[in-house]
Amino acid sequence: MKILSRLSTLLLASAMLAGPALSAELRIGLQDDADVLDPAQSRTFVGRIVYTAMCDKLVDVSPDLKIVPQLATEWAWSTDGKELTMKLREGVKFHDGTPFNAAAVVATIERNKTLPESRRKSELTSVEKVEATGDYDVKFTLKAPDVTLLAQLSDRAGMIVSPKAAAELGANFGSAPVCAGPFKFVERVQQDRIVLEKFADYWDKDKVFIDKVTYLPIPDTTVRLANLRSGELDMIERLAATDATSVKADESLTYSDVVNIGYMALYVNIANGARADNPFGKDKRLRQAFSLAIDREALNQVVYEGTAVGGNQPFPPNSPWFNKDLPVPARDLEKAKALIKEAGFERVPIEMQIPNNPVAAQMMQIVQAMVAEAGFDVSLKTTEFATLLSEQTAGNYQLSRSDWSGRVDPDGNLHQFVTCEGGINDTKYCNPEVDALLNEARASTDDAVRKQKYDAAGKILNEDLPVIYLGHQSWIWATKKEVTGFVPSPDGMIRLLGVKKG
């Protein structure tokens, strides 16, 4: 018996030595859960993080915010700016084994333009048609020049999906998404995890060193960091600014940050259903008063410990697109009170919905206290982030806090939010003059002309305030020391090519 036992032990040890090395799994803590995993339908920031691993785009964005090749290897504009031609990468496969080619690009762009549930329509509104001019050549014909199209194709509008899977699943594509990225979809449990695994036939597979990626939504920043320190996670995004110092001092962790290209904002229900019928949604003087009652610099210094800056526009103050003629306003309680009185009120009740993470909650509690001194009685309604966005879309809100991760082209921070038919215009603000200016900005290849248009539109928006901007934060990540090769990017995405663990 003892001999058999020893033999069994030796055989087991031998089998373990001969077996494959343990696979490298990267567990990433996200601040929110993603919404539907369909590039045509989704709108969440964390959804884009997942797509960065799962769904390659026609073009990507480099850390220095340049447009670089991905599924398209080169491109060119026609002289009149109304045609964009692209050469596509050959030898690429989708996760279901079907080939990537020009026909797949055409099918995806058409799906983004025509699927009833698509949120990409306004991003592609300038595209009159897209056609395959060869097996690996496509041509976009535009209704009018649109310099922003390349930037749109560097995001969800340019994520090419398997035509086979899209045709089979339709609007349910998000239940089993099939793209052409370095990792393929395995499973999703709502509010718990999204699991991807390495795609063996990825076109750039030599740069993939992770075998499995698990994304875990953990809204509480303290819990996210605790899980990182305990080893339950390997990486977290949106580390709380209050934890930056302790992470930098922790020899087992690596700290990374970069100023982002997005913004933090409050969205006002102007005309989105019955709940827009309230004084705050109807009278811009009240919105102006609310904005003037906020001390943006103090707010961002307190909540983000100096890592964020106050803002009143969709572009940060250090952006070339920022309108210096509209500086971030200083707090002016007397003027705020005067505007409220002029509008016929002493106290103004408002319900504000906020996401269920501690940093946002802290920020909004401070805003609540600030505006109360002017005459606003704000009640806070805390909800899970994907639900908050659904409520915004449905118009079931008065005032809502939602951040935007930002886009490389200024159009991506503005057009779809405030134009009459904008795909993410949850406020239902509509001003034909603003539409005209933003559409003209899209059509020009001259940055000086575009700047004039954005400045003019910004002046109107600063008066009407369908969106009340609060500031601009930095993206902050923390990783275990054994995770190497991560390069922070101002767009906040987690790109996993070149990332190693152990």
Short mmCIF file of C-alpha atoms in Angstrom, two decimals:
data_model
loop_
_atom_site.label_atom_id
_atom_site.label_comp_id
_atom_site.label_asym_id
_atom_site.label_seq_id
_atom_site.Cartn_x
_atom_site.Cartn_y
_atom_site.Cartn_z
CA MET A 1 0.00 0.00 0.00
CA LYS A 2 2.81 2.40 0.92
CA ILE A 3 4.60 1.60 -2.37
CA LEU A 4 1.40 2.28 -4.35
CA SER A 5 0.89 5.51 -2.43
CA ARG A 6 4.44 6.69 -3.17
CA LEU A 7 4.03 5.73 -6.82
CA SER A 8 0.78 7.70 -7.07
CA THR A 9 2.48 10.73 -5.53
CA LEU A 10 5.38 10.49 -7.99
CA LEU A 11 3.04 10.10 -10.97
CA LEU A 12 0.99 13.12 -9.85
CA ALA A 13 4.12 15.26 -9.41
CA SER A 14 5.39 14.17 -12.81
CA ALA A 15 2.07 15.06 -14.45
CA MET A 16 2.13 18.50 -12.84
CA LEU A 17 5.67 19.16 -14.07
CA ALA A 18 4.81 18.01 -17.59
CA GLY A 19 1.58 20.04 -17.79
CA PRO A 20 1.20 23.53 -19.26
CA ALA A 21 2.16 26.59 -17.25
CA LEU A 22 -0.62 28.31 -15.40
CA SER A 23 -2.43 30.74 -17.70
CA ALA A 24 -2.14 34.46 -17.04
CA GLU A 25 -5.47 35.93 -15.97
CA LEU A 26 -5.88 39.66 -15.54
CA ARG A 27 -8.68 40.74 -13.21
CA ILE A 28 -9.67 44.39 -13.72
CA GLY A 29 -11.90 46.32 -11.32
CA LEU A 30 -14.27 48.73 -13.10
CA GLN A 31 -16.14 51.59 -11.46
CA ASP A 32 -19.43 50.64 -13.16
CA ASP A 33 -21.03 47.76 -14.98
CA ALA A 34 -21.17 48.06 -18.75
CA ASP A 35 -24.50 48.38 -20.51
CA VAL A 36 -25.34 46.24 -23.56
CA LEU A 37 -22.20 44.82 -25.20
CA ASP A 38 -23.12 45.92 -28.70
CA PRO A 39 -20.99 48.73 -30.19
CA ALA A 40 -24.05 49.95 -32.10
CA GLN A 41 -26.21 50.31 -29.01
CA SER A 42 -23.98 50.99 -26.01
CA ARG A 43 -23.06 54.29 -24.40
CA THR A 44 -21.09 53.59 -21.22
CA PHE A 45 -17.44 54.43 -20.65
CA VAL A 46 -16.69 51.03 -19.10
CA GLY A 47 -18.30 49.40 -22.12
CA ARG A 48 -15.65 51.10 -24.24
CA ILE A 49 -12.94 49.70 -21.94
CA VAL A 50 -14.24 46.18 -22.59
CA TYR A 51 -14.47 46.84 -26.33
CA THR A 52 -10.84 47.96 -26.39
CA ALA A 53 -9.91 44.34 -25.68
CA MET A 54 -12.71 42.72 -27.67
CA CYS A 55 -13.50 44.84 -30.73
CA ASP A 56 -10.85 46.28 -33.03
CA LYS A 57 -11.76 49.49 -34.88
CA LEU A 58 -10.89 50.81 -38.31
CA VAL A 59 -8.47 53.23 -36.65
CA ASP A 60 -7.26 53.74 -33.09
CA VAL A 61 -5.95 56.63 -30.99
CA SER A 62 -2.35 56.76 -29.77
CA PRO A 63 -1.34 58.02 -26.29
CA ASP A 64 -0.44 61.35 -27.90
CA LEU A 65 -3.98 61.50 -29.37
CA LYS A 66 -3.05 60.81 -32.99
CA ILE A 67 -5.22 58.68 -35.28
CA VAL A 68 -3.29 55.47 -36.05
CA PRO A 69 -4.00 52.32 -38.14
CA GLN A 70 -5.84 49.32 -36.73
CA LEU A 71 -8.14 47.39 -39.09
CA ALA A 72 -7.50 50.03 -41.75
CA THR A 73 -3.85 50.37 -42.72
CA GLU A 74 -4.09 53.66 -44.63
CA TRP A 75 -6.65 56.24 -45.72
CA ALA A 76 -7.06 59.37 -47.80
CA TRP A 77 -9.52 62.23 -48.29
CA SER A 78 -10.66 63.48 -51.67
CA THR A 79 -9.86 67.07 -52.59
CA ASP A 80 -13.42 68.23 -51.90
CA GLY A 81 -13.49 66.41 -48.52
CA LYS A 82 -16.54 64.34 -49.48
CA GLU A 83 -14.89 60.96 -49.99
CA LEU A 84 -12.81 58.93 -47.54
CA THR A 85 -11.06 55.85 -48.95
CA MET A 86 -9.47 53.19 -46.78
CA LYS A 87 -7.23 50.20 -47.38
CA LEU A 88 -7.99 47.34 -44.99
CA ARG A 89 -5.75 44.89 -43.21
CA GLU A 90 -5.67 41.44 -44.80
CA GLY A 91 -5.60 38.12 -42.96
CA VAL A 92 -7.89 39.23 -40.13
CA LYS A 93 -10.56 36.92 -38.69
CA PHE A 94 -13.58 37.54 -36.50
CA HIS A 95 -13.90 35.48 -33.33
CA ASP A 96 -16.37 33.13 -35.07
CA GLY A 97 -13.76 32.34 -37.73
CA THR A 98 -15.40 34.34 -40.53
CA PRO A 99 -13.10 36.63 -42.52
CA PHE A 100 -12.77 40.36 -42.08
CA ASN A 101 -13.00 42.23 -45.36
CA ALA A 102 -14.57 45.25 -47.07
CA ALA A 103 -18.00 43.58 -47.11
CA ALA A 104 -17.86 43.26 -43.31
CA VAL A 105 -17.05 46.96 -42.95
CA VAL A 106 -19.96 47.91 -45.20
CA ALA A 107 -22.32 45.61 -43.26
CA THR A 108 -21.27 47.08 -39.88
CA ILE A 109 -21.54 50.72 -40.99
CA GLU A 110 -24.95 50.05 -42.52
CA ARG A 111 -26.04 48.33 -39.31
CA ASN A 112 -24.87 51.32 -37.26
CA LYS A 113 -26.86 53.63 -39.54
CA THR A 114 -30.08 51.60 -39.77
CA LEU A 115 -30.52 49.39 -36.69
CA PRO A 116 -33.51 50.93 -34.86
CA GLU A 117 -31.70 50.64 -31.53
CA SER A 118 -28.42 52.10 -32.81
CA ARG A 119 -26.87 55.04 -30.97
CA ARG A 120 -24.30 55.56 -33.70
CA LYS A 121 -26.66 57.19 -36.20
CA SER A 122 -25.78 60.77 -35.33
CA GLU A 123 -22.07 59.92 -35.39
CA LEU A 124 -22.45 58.69 -38.97
CA THR A 125 -25.08 61.17 -40.13
CA SER A 126 -22.70 62.67 -42.69
CA VAL A 127 -22.22 59.31 -44.44
CA GLU A 128 -24.38 59.08 -47.54
CA LYS A 129 -23.12 55.62 -48.45
CA VAL A 130 -20.28 53.21 -47.83
CA GLU A 131 -19.19 50.71 -50.46
CA ALA A 132 -16.61 48.01 -51.07
CA THR A 133 -14.40 49.03 -53.98
CA GLY A 134 -12.30 45.87 -53.65
CA ASP A 135 -11.99 42.93 -51.27
CA TYR A 136 -9.95 45.11 -48.91
CA ASP A 137 -10.88 48.62 -50.03
CA VAL A 138 -13.81 50.75 -48.85
CA LYS A 139 -15.07 54.18 -49.79
CA PHE A 140 -17.19 56.47 -47.64
CA THR A 141 -19.17 59.02 -49.65
CA LEU A 142 -20.35 61.94 -47.53
CA LYS A 143 -23.33 64.24 -47.89
CA ALA A 144 -21.04 67.11 -46.99
CA PRO A 145 -17.42 67.38 -45.82
CA ASP A 146 -17.08 65.97 -42.29
CA VAL A 147 -13.60 66.12 -40.83
CA THR A 148 -14.82 64.41 -37.65
CA LEU A 149 -15.56 61.08 -39.33
CA LEU A 150 -12.10 59.62 -38.72
CA ALA A 151 -12.41 60.33 -35.02
CA GLN A 152 -15.84 58.64 -34.99
CA LEU A 153 -14.30 55.58 -36.67
CA SER A 154 -11.71 55.43 -33.87
CA ASP A 155 -14.51 54.62 -31.44
CA ARG A 156 -17.70 52.50 -31.39
CA ALA A 157 -18.88 53.63 -34.83
CA GLY A 158 -15.71 52.11 -36.30
CA MET A 159 -15.77 48.80 -34.37
CA ILE A 160 -16.35 46.15 -37.02
CA VAL A 161 -18.50 43.19 -35.96
CA SER A 162 -19.04 39.80 -37.55
CA PRO A 163 -21.77 40.17 -40.22
CA LYS A 164 -22.77 36.55 -39.59
CA ALA A 165 -23.31 37.09 -35.85
CA ALA A 166 -24.97 40.48 -36.40
CA ALA A 167 -27.45 38.98 -38.88
CA GLU A 168 -28.25 36.04 -36.58
CA LEU A 169 -28.62 38.02 -33.36
CA GLY A 170 -29.93 41.40 -34.54
CA ALA A 171 -30.65 43.69 -31.60
CA ASN A 172 -29.57 40.85 -29.25
CA PHE A 173 -26.00 40.94 -30.53
CA GLY A 174 -24.85 42.05 -27.07
CA SER A 175 -25.77 38.65 -25.61
CA ALA A 176 -22.93 37.00 -27.56
CA PRO A 177 -20.81 39.70 -29.25
CA VAL A 178 -18.40 38.68 -32.01
CA CYS A 179 -15.67 41.13 -33.04
CA ALA A 180 -12.07 40.99 -34.29
CA GLY A 181 -10.08 42.10 -31.24
CA PRO A 182 -7.34 40.34 -29.27
CA PHE A 183 -9.83 38.81 -26.81
CA LYS A 184 -13.13 37.03 -27.46
CA PHE A 185 -16.31 36.97 -25.41
CA VAL A 186 -16.81 34.08 -22.96
CA GLU A 187 -19.55 35.07 -20.54
CA ARG A 188 -21.31 37.92 -18.84
CA VAL A 189 -23.13 37.99 -15.50
CA GLN A 190 -24.85 41.36 -15.01
CA GLN A 191 -23.44 43.39 -12.11
CA ASP A 192 -20.87 40.65 -11.46
CA ARG A 193 -18.38 40.00 -14.27
CA ILE A 194 -17.51 40.06 -17.96
CA VAL A 195 -15.06 37.36 -19.04
CA LEU A 196 -12.94 37.36 -22.21
CA GLU A 197 -10.22 34.98 -23.36
CA LYS A 198 -7.29 35.33 -25.74
CA PHE A 199 -8.22 34.90 -29.40
CA ALA A 200 -5.71 32.47 -30.89
CA ASP A 201 -6.12 33.79 -34.45
CA TYR A 202 -5.74 37.49 -33.66
CA TRP A 203 -3.82 39.30 -36.38
CA ASP A 204 -1.35 40.84 -33.89
CA LYS A 205 -1.24 37.89 -31.48
CA ASP A 206 2.49 38.20 -30.77
CA LYS A 207 1.70 41.25 -28.60
CA VAL A 208 -0.92 39.43 -26.50
CA PHE A 209 0.56 38.02 -23.27
CA ILE A 210 -2.64 37.62 -21.24
CA ASP A 211 -4.77 34.49 -21.61
CA LYS A 212 -7.93 35.61 -19.85
CA VAL A 213 -9.42 38.95 -18.81
CA THR A 214 -12.14 39.30 -16.21
CA TYR A 215 -13.79 42.68 -15.69
CA LEU A 216 -15.53 43.14 -12.34
CA PRO A 217 -17.82 46.12 -11.65
CA ILE A 218 -17.10 47.48 -8.16
CA PRO A 219 -18.60 51.00 -7.75
CA ASP A 220 -17.08 51.62 -4.32
CA THR A 221 -13.59 53.03 -4.83
CA THR A 222 -12.49 51.92 -1.35
CA VAL A 223 -13.59 48.35 -2.00
CA ARG A 224 -11.90 48.35 -5.42
CA LEU A 225 -8.59 49.38 -3.89
CA ALA A 226 -8.95 46.89 -1.01
CA ASN A 227 -9.50 44.10 -3.54
CA LEU A 228 -6.41 45.20 -5.45
CA ARG A 229 -4.29 45.16 -2.30
CA SER A 230 -5.62 41.75 -1.25
CA GLY A 231 -4.80 40.23 -4.64
CA GLU A 232 -8.40 39.72 -5.76
CA LEU A 233 -7.73 42.24 -8.54
CA ASP A 234 -4.68 42.97 -10.66
CA MET A 235 -5.71 46.41 -11.87
CA ILE A 236 -8.29 49.09 -11.13
CA GLU A 237 -9.42 52.10 -13.13
CA ARG A 238 -10.53 55.45 -11.70
CA LEU A 239 -8.63 55.19 -8.44
CA ALA A 240 -10.00 57.80 -6.05
CA ALA A 241 -7.78 60.88 -5.96
CA THR A 242 -7.84 60.65 -2.16
CA ASP A 243 -6.00 57.32 -2.42
CA ALA A 244 -3.29 58.50 -4.81
CA THR A 245 -0.72 59.24 -2.10
CA SER A 246 -1.11 55.89 -0.35
CA VAL A 247 -0.89 53.96 -3.63
CA LYS A 248 2.28 55.81 -4.64
CA ALA A 249 3.78 54.81 -1.29
CA ASP A 250 2.75 51.14 -1.61
CA GLU A 251 5.70 49.11 -2.93
CA SER A 252 3.39 46.35 -4.15
CA LEU A 253 1.46 48.72 -6.46
CA THR A 254 2.11 50.90 -9.49
CA TYR A 255 0.38 54.28 -9.89
CA SER A 256 -0.44 55.80 -13.31
CA ASP A 257 -2.39 58.91 -14.27
CA VAL A 258 -3.04 61.25 -17.19
CA VAL A 259 -5.30 64.30 -17.65
CA ASN A 260 -8.38 63.26 -19.58
CA ILE A 261 -10.11 64.80 -22.59
CA GLY A 262 -13.62 64.54 -21.17
CA TYR A 263 -15.70 66.34 -18.56
CA MET A 264 -17.97 66.04 -15.52
CA ALA A 265 -21.42 67.55 -16.00
CA LEU A 266 -25.04 67.89 -14.97
CA TYR A 267 -27.71 67.31 -17.61
CA VAL A 268 -30.94 69.30 -17.35
CA ASN A 269 -34.20 67.84 -18.64
CA ILE A 270 -35.24 70.61 -21.02
CA ALA A 271 -37.88 68.88 -23.14
CA ASN A 272 -37.63 65.12 -22.61
CA GLY A 273 -41.16 64.10 -21.62
CA ALA A 274 -43.43 65.13 -18.77
CA ARG A 275 -40.68 65.53 -16.16
CA ALA A 276 -39.24 68.44 -18.14
CA ASP A 277 -42.30 70.43 -17.13
CA ASN A 278 -40.74 72.14 -14.12
CA PRO A 279 -39.30 75.62 -13.53
CA PHE A 280 -35.66 74.49 -13.72
CA GLY A 281 -36.16 72.87 -17.12
CA LYS A 282 -38.18 75.78 -18.48
CA ASP A 283 -36.32 78.87 -17.24
CA LYS A 284 -32.66 79.35 -18.15
CA ARG A 285 -32.29 82.00 -15.45
CA LEU A 286 -32.62 79.29 -12.81
CA ARG A 287 -29.98 77.20 -14.53
CA GLN A 288 -27.68 80.22 -14.69
CA ALA A 289 -28.25 80.82 -10.98
CA PHE A 290 -27.48 77.18 -10.19
CA SER A 291 -24.22 77.39 -12.12
CA LEU A 292 -23.20 80.63 -10.42
CA ALA A 293 -23.82 79.10 -6.98
CA ILE A 294 -21.07 76.49 -7.54
CA ASP A 295 -17.45 77.16 -6.62
CA ARG A 296 -15.88 74.86 -9.22
CA GLU A 297 -12.27 75.23 -8.17
CA ALA A 298 -13.03 74.57 -4.50
CA LEU A 299 -15.26 71.66 -5.47
CA ASN A 300 -12.57 69.94 -7.53
CA GLN A 301 -9.76 70.67 -5.08
CA VAL A 302 -11.72 69.15 -2.19
CA VAL A 303 -13.07 66.08 -3.97
CA TYR A 304 -10.14 65.30 -6.25
CA GLU A 305 -7.29 66.60 -4.09
CA GLY A 306 -5.84 68.80 -6.81
CA THR A 307 -5.92 66.18 -9.59
CA ALA A 308 -8.95 67.80 -11.30
CA VAL A 309 -9.64 71.32 -12.57
CA GLY A 310 -12.86 73.35 -12.65
CA GLY A 311 -14.56 73.71 -15.99
CA ASN A 312 -17.57 75.32 -17.71
CA GLN A 313 -17.17 73.93 -21.23
CA PRO A 314 -16.93 70.53 -22.91
CA PHE A 315 -13.18 71.16 -23.32
CA PRO A 316 -10.71 71.58 -20.43
CA PRO A 317 -9.07 75.00 -19.93
CA ASN A 318 -5.76 73.67 -21.32
CA SER A 319 -7.41 72.56 -24.59
CA PRO A 320 -6.88 74.57 -27.79
CA TRP A 321 -10.68 74.40 -28.23
CA PHE A 322 -11.44 76.11 -24.91
CA ASN A 323 -13.09 79.52 -25.37
CA LYS A 324 -11.01 81.93 -23.30
CA ASP A 325 -13.73 84.57 -23.66
CA LEU A 326 -15.91 82.36 -21.45
CA PRO A 327 -13.64 81.73 -18.44
CA VAL A 328 -14.68 79.39 -15.65
CA PRO A 329 -17.08 81.55 -13.61
CA ALA A 330 -16.28 82.50 -10.04
CA ARG A 331 -18.97 81.74 -7.50
CA ASP A 332 -21.44 84.63 -7.24
CA LEU A 333 -24.17 83.96 -4.67
CA GLU A 334 -25.68 87.44 -4.86
CA LYS A 335 -26.15 87.25 -8.61
CA ALA A 336 -27.55 83.72 -8.27
CA LYS A 337 -30.10 84.88 -5.70
CA ALA A 338 -31.04 87.85 -7.91
CA LEU A 339 -31.69 85.54 -10.90
CA ILE A 340 -33.88 83.25 -8.78
CA LYS A 341 -35.88 86.25 -7.57
CA GLU A 342 -36.16 87.59 -11.12
CA ALA A 343 -37.59 84.23 -12.17
CA GLY A 344 -40.25 84.60 -9.46
CA PHE A 345 -38.96 82.20 -6.82
CA GLU A 346 -37.47 82.20 -3.35
CA ARG A 347 -36.72 78.46 -3.11
CA VAL A 348 -36.48 76.03 -6.05
CA PRO A 349 -36.91 72.27 -5.45
CA ILE A 350 -34.92 69.93 -7.74
CA GLU A 351 -34.39 66.17 -7.79
CA MET A 352 -30.89 65.24 -8.95
CA GLN A 353 -30.04 61.66 -9.85
CA ILE A 354 -26.44 60.63 -9.21
CA PRO A 355 -24.41 57.43 -9.79
CA ASN A 356 -23.80 55.06 -6.88
CA ASN A 357 -20.10 55.65 -6.38
CA PRO A 358 -18.67 57.43 -3.32
CA VAL A 359 -16.64 60.06 -5.19
CA ALA A 360 -19.60 61.25 -7.27
CA ALA A 361 -21.79 61.16 -4.17
CA GLN A 362 -19.33 63.30 -2.21
CA MET A 363 -19.07 65.80 -5.05
CA MET A 364 -22.84 66.11 -5.42
CA GLN A 365 -23.35 66.50 -1.67
CA ILE A 366 -20.98 69.47 -1.78
CA VAL A 367 -22.86 70.91 -4.79
CA GLN A 368 -26.11 70.33 -2.91
CA ALA A 369 -24.80 72.40 0.01
CA MET A 370 -23.37 75.14 -2.23
CA VAL A 371 -26.56 75.74 -4.23
CA ALA A 372 -28.73 75.57 -1.10
CA GLU A 373 -27.16 78.87 -0.03
CA ALA A 374 -28.55 80.46 -3.20
CA GLY A 375 -32.07 79.03 -2.89
CA PHE A 376 -32.08 75.53 -4.41
CA ASP A 377 -33.46 72.60 -2.41
CA VAL A 378 -31.78 69.62 -4.06
CA SER A 379 -32.78 66.06 -3.20
CA LEU A 380 -30.31 63.39 -4.30
CA LYS A 381 -31.47 60.15 -5.89
CA THR A 382 -28.69 57.55 -6.00
CA THR A 383 -28.84 54.82 -8.63
CA GLU A 384 -26.66 52.28 -10.43
CA PHE A 385 -24.93 53.95 -13.39
CA ALA A 386 -26.43 51.95 -16.27
CA THR A 387 -29.88 52.54 -14.77
CA LEU A 388 -29.10 56.26 -14.46
CA LEU A 389 -28.34 56.42 -18.18
CA SER A 390 -31.55 54.55 -19.01
CA GLU A 391 -33.53 57.02 -16.92
CA GLN A 392 -31.84 59.91 -18.74
CA THR A 393 -32.73 58.43 -22.11
CA ALA A 394 -36.34 57.86 -21.02
CA GLY A 395 -36.62 61.42 -19.67
CA ASN A 396 -37.34 60.15 -16.17
CA TYR A 397 -35.25 62.80 -14.43
CA GLN A 398 -35.01 66.54 -13.72
CA LEU A 399 -31.26 66.92 -13.24
CA SER A 400 -28.70 64.16 -13.72
CA ARG A 401 -24.96 63.84 -13.07
CA SER A 402 -23.13 61.97 -15.82
CA ASP A 403 -19.52 62.20 -16.97
CA TRP A 404 -18.21 61.98 -20.53
CA SER A 405 -14.88 60.31 -21.18
CA GLY A 406 -14.05 62.63 -24.07
CA ARG A 407 -13.16 62.30 -27.72
CA VAL A 408 -10.12 63.26 -29.77
CA ASP A 409 -12.10 65.57 -32.04
CA PRO A 410 -14.02 68.41 -30.30
CA ASP A 411 -17.17 67.42 -32.16
CA GLY A 412 -17.30 64.22 -30.12
CA ASN A 413 -17.65 66.18 -26.87
CA LEU A 414 -20.52 68.30 -28.11
CA HIS A 415 -22.52 67.53 -31.25
CA GLN A 416 -24.36 64.38 -30.15
CA PHE A 417 -25.34 65.93 -26.80
CA VAL A 418 -26.86 69.26 -27.85
CA THR A 419 -27.99 69.06 -31.48
CA CYS A 420 -31.71 68.54 -32.04
CA GLU A 421 -31.33 64.97 -33.32
CA GLY A 422 -28.17 64.12 -31.36
CA GLY A 423 -27.86 60.43 -30.49
CA ILE A 424 -27.19 61.14 -26.79
CA ASN A 425 -29.27 64.30 -26.45
CA ASP A 426 -31.08 63.20 -23.30
CA THR A 427 -31.99 66.79 -22.42
CA LYS A 428 -33.87 67.21 -25.76
CA TYR A 429 -32.45 70.72 -26.01
CA CYS A 430 -32.94 71.98 -29.54
CA ASN A 431 -31.63 75.25 -30.99
CA PRO A 432 -31.37 75.52 -34.81
CA GLU A 433 -28.61 78.12 -34.50
CA VAL A 434 -26.47 75.77 -32.43
CA ASP A 435 -27.17 72.96 -34.90
CA ALA A 436 -26.06 75.13 -37.83
CA LEU A 437 -22.82 76.19 -36.11
CA LEU A 438 -21.86 72.66 -35.06
CA ASN A 439 -22.70 71.23 -38.49
CA GLU A 440 -20.58 73.93 -40.13
CA ALA A 441 -17.71 73.10 -37.76
CA ARG A 442 -17.92 69.49 -38.91
CA ALA A 443 -17.62 70.51 -42.54
CA SER A 444 -14.43 72.58 -42.31
CA THR A 445 -10.89 71.24 -42.46
CA ASP A 446 -9.59 74.62 -41.23
CA ASP A 447 -9.11 74.51 -37.44
CA ALA A 448 -9.33 78.31 -37.18
CA VAL A 449 -12.77 78.27 -38.83
CA ARG A 450 -13.87 75.38 -36.64
CA LYS A 451 -12.73 77.24 -33.52
CA GLN A 452 -14.89 80.24 -34.46
CA LYS A 453 -17.92 77.98 -34.86
CA TYR A 454 -17.38 76.21 -31.54
CA ASP A 455 -16.85 79.51 -29.76
CA ALA A 456 -20.11 80.90 -31.17
CA ALA A 457 -22.05 77.76 -30.25
CA GLY A 458 -20.45 77.75 -26.80
CA LYS A 459 -21.63 81.29 -26.13
CA ILE A 460 -25.25 80.25 -26.79
CA LEU A 461 -24.93 77.07 -24.75
CA ASN A 462 -23.38 78.99 -21.87
CA GLU A 463 -26.52 81.12 -21.84
CA ASP A 464 -29.07 78.30 -22.24
CA LEU A 465 -27.21 75.74 -20.06
CA PRO A 466 -28.84 72.44 -21.07
CA VAL A 467 -25.60 70.96 -19.75
CA ILE A 468 -23.90 72.46 -16.68
CA TYR A 469 -20.21 71.57 -16.80
CA LEU A 470 -18.40 71.08 -13.50
CA GLY A 471 -14.80 70.25 -14.38
CA HIS A 472 -12.26 67.84 -15.79
CA GLN A 473 -10.54 65.05 -13.90
CA SER A 474 -7.53 62.86 -14.50
CA TRP A 475 -7.72 59.17 -15.28
CA ILE A 476 -5.94 57.33 -12.48
CA TRP A 477 -5.04 53.63 -12.50
CA ALA A 478 -3.40 51.35 -9.95
CA THR A 479 -1.92 47.95 -10.78
CA LYS A 480 -0.09 45.18 -8.98
CA LYS A 481 3.69 45.45 -9.45
CA GLU A 482 3.76 42.20 -11.44
CA VAL A 483 1.57 43.79 -14.13
CA THR A 484 3.84 45.52 -16.63
CA GLY A 485 3.56 47.14 -20.05
CA PHE A 486 0.45 49.23 -19.40
CA VAL A 487 0.56 52.64 -21.11
CA PRO A 488 -1.93 55.26 -19.80
CA SER A 489 -3.86 57.17 -22.44
CA PRO A 490 -5.86 60.42 -22.18
CA ASP A 491 -8.94 58.66 -23.56
CA GLY A 492 -9.03 56.46 -20.44
CA MET A 493 -8.98 53.17 -22.31
CA ILE A 494 -7.10 50.10 -21.06
CA ARG A 495 -5.19 48.73 -24.04
CA LEU A 496 -3.88 45.25 -23.31
CA LEU A 497 -1.44 44.68 -26.17
CA GLY A 498 2.01 44.45 -24.59
CA VAL A 499 0.63 44.04 -21.06
CA LYS A 500 2.14 41.18 -19.08
CA LYS A 501 1.48 39.64 -15.69
CA GLY A 502 4.18 37.98 -13.64
#
